[in-house]
Short mmCIF file of C-alpha atoms in Angstrom, two decimals:
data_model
loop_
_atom_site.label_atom_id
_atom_site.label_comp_id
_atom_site.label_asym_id
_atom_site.label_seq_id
_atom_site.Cartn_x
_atom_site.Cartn_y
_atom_site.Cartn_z
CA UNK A 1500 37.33 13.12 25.38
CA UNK A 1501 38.01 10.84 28.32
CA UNK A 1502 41.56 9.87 29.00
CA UNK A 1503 41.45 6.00 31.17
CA UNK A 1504 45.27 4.69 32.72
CA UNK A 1505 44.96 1.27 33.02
CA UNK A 1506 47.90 -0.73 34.91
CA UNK A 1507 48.38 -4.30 34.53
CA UNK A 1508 50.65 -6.66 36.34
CA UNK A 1509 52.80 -8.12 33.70
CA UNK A 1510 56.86 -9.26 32.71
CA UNK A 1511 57.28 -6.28 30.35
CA UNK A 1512 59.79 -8.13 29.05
CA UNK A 1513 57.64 -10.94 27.51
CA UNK A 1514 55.09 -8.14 26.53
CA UNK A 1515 54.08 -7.71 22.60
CA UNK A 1516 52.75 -4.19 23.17
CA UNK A 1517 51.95 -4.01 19.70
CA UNK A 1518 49.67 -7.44 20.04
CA UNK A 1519 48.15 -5.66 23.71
CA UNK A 1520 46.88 -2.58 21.74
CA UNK A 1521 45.90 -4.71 18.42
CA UNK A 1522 43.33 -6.68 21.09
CA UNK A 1523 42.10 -3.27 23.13
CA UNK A 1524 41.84 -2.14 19.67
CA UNK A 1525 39.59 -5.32 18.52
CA UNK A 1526 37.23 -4.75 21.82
CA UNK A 1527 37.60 -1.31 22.20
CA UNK A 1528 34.08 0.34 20.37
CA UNK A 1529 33.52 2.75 18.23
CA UNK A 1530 35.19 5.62 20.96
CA UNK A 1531 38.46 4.34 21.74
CA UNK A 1532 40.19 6.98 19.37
CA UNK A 1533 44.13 6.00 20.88
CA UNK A 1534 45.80 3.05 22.62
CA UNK A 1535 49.31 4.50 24.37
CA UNK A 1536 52.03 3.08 26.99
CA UNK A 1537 52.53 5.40 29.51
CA UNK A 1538 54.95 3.52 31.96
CA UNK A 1539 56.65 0.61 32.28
CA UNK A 1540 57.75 -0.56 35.39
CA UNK A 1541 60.41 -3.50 36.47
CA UNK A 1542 61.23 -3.90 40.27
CA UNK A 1543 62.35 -6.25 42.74
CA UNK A 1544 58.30 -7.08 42.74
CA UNK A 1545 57.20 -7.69 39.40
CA UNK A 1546 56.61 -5.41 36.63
CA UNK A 1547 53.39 -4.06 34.88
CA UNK A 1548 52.72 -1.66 32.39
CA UNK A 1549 50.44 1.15 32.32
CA UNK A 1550 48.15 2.03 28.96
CA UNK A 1551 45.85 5.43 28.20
CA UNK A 1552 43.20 4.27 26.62
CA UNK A 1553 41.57 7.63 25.03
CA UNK A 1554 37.62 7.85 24.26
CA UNK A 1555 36.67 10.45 22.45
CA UNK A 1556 33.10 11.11 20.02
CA UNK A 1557 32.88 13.82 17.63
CA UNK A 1558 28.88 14.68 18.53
CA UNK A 1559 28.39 14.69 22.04
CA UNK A 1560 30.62 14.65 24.86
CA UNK A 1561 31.52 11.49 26.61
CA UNK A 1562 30.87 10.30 30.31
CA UNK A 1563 32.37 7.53 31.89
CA UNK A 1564 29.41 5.34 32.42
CA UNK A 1565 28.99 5.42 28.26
CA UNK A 1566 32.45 3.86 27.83
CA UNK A 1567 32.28 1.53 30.76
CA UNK A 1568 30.79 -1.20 28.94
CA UNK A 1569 34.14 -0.82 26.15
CA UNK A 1570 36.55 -0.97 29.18
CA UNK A 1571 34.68 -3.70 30.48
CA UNK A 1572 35.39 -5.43 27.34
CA UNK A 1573 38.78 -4.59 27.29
CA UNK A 1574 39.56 -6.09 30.41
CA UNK A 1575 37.85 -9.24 29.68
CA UNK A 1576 39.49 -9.60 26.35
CA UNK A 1577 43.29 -9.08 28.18
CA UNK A 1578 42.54 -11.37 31.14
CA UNK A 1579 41.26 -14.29 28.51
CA UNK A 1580 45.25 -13.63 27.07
CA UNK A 1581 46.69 -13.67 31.17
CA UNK A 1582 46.78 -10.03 31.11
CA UNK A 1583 45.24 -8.76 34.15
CA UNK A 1584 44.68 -5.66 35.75
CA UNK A 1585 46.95 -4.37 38.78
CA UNK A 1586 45.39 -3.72 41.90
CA UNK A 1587 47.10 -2.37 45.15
#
């Protein structure tokens, strides 16, 4: 399986995590086997949360570039709700 972290810049405190995974879930494909929160950060900067999305297929093994179009999805999905992806 292929274990993804993805970080997005959010108020954790507003957060439905339980709504978040229900829509990776929705978008996900037929792979995405588990939706988990790793971290949760709140600082003097913001705050974001991290998720492991976890790919996984019981006849073959998985590379990246065969789940990219699902965590393309994924991404899309969150940033039509105002959920968007950290960067640095």
């Amino acid at each position: 399986g292929i274990d993804i972290d993805l970080t997005f810049a959010v108020n954790a405190a507003d957060l439905v995590f339980a709504d978040v995974e229900k829509n990776i879930r929705s978008v996900g494909g037929e792979h995405l086997s588990a939706v988990t929160v790793t971290d949760v950060y709140e600082g003097e900067n913001g705050s974001s949360v991290t998720f492991r999305l976890s790919f996984t297929a019981q006849d073959k093994t998985l590379s990246k570039a065969e789940i990219q179009p699902d965590i393309d999805a994924i991404l899309a999905a969150l940033a039509d709700g105002g959920i968007a992806l950290k960067t640095v």
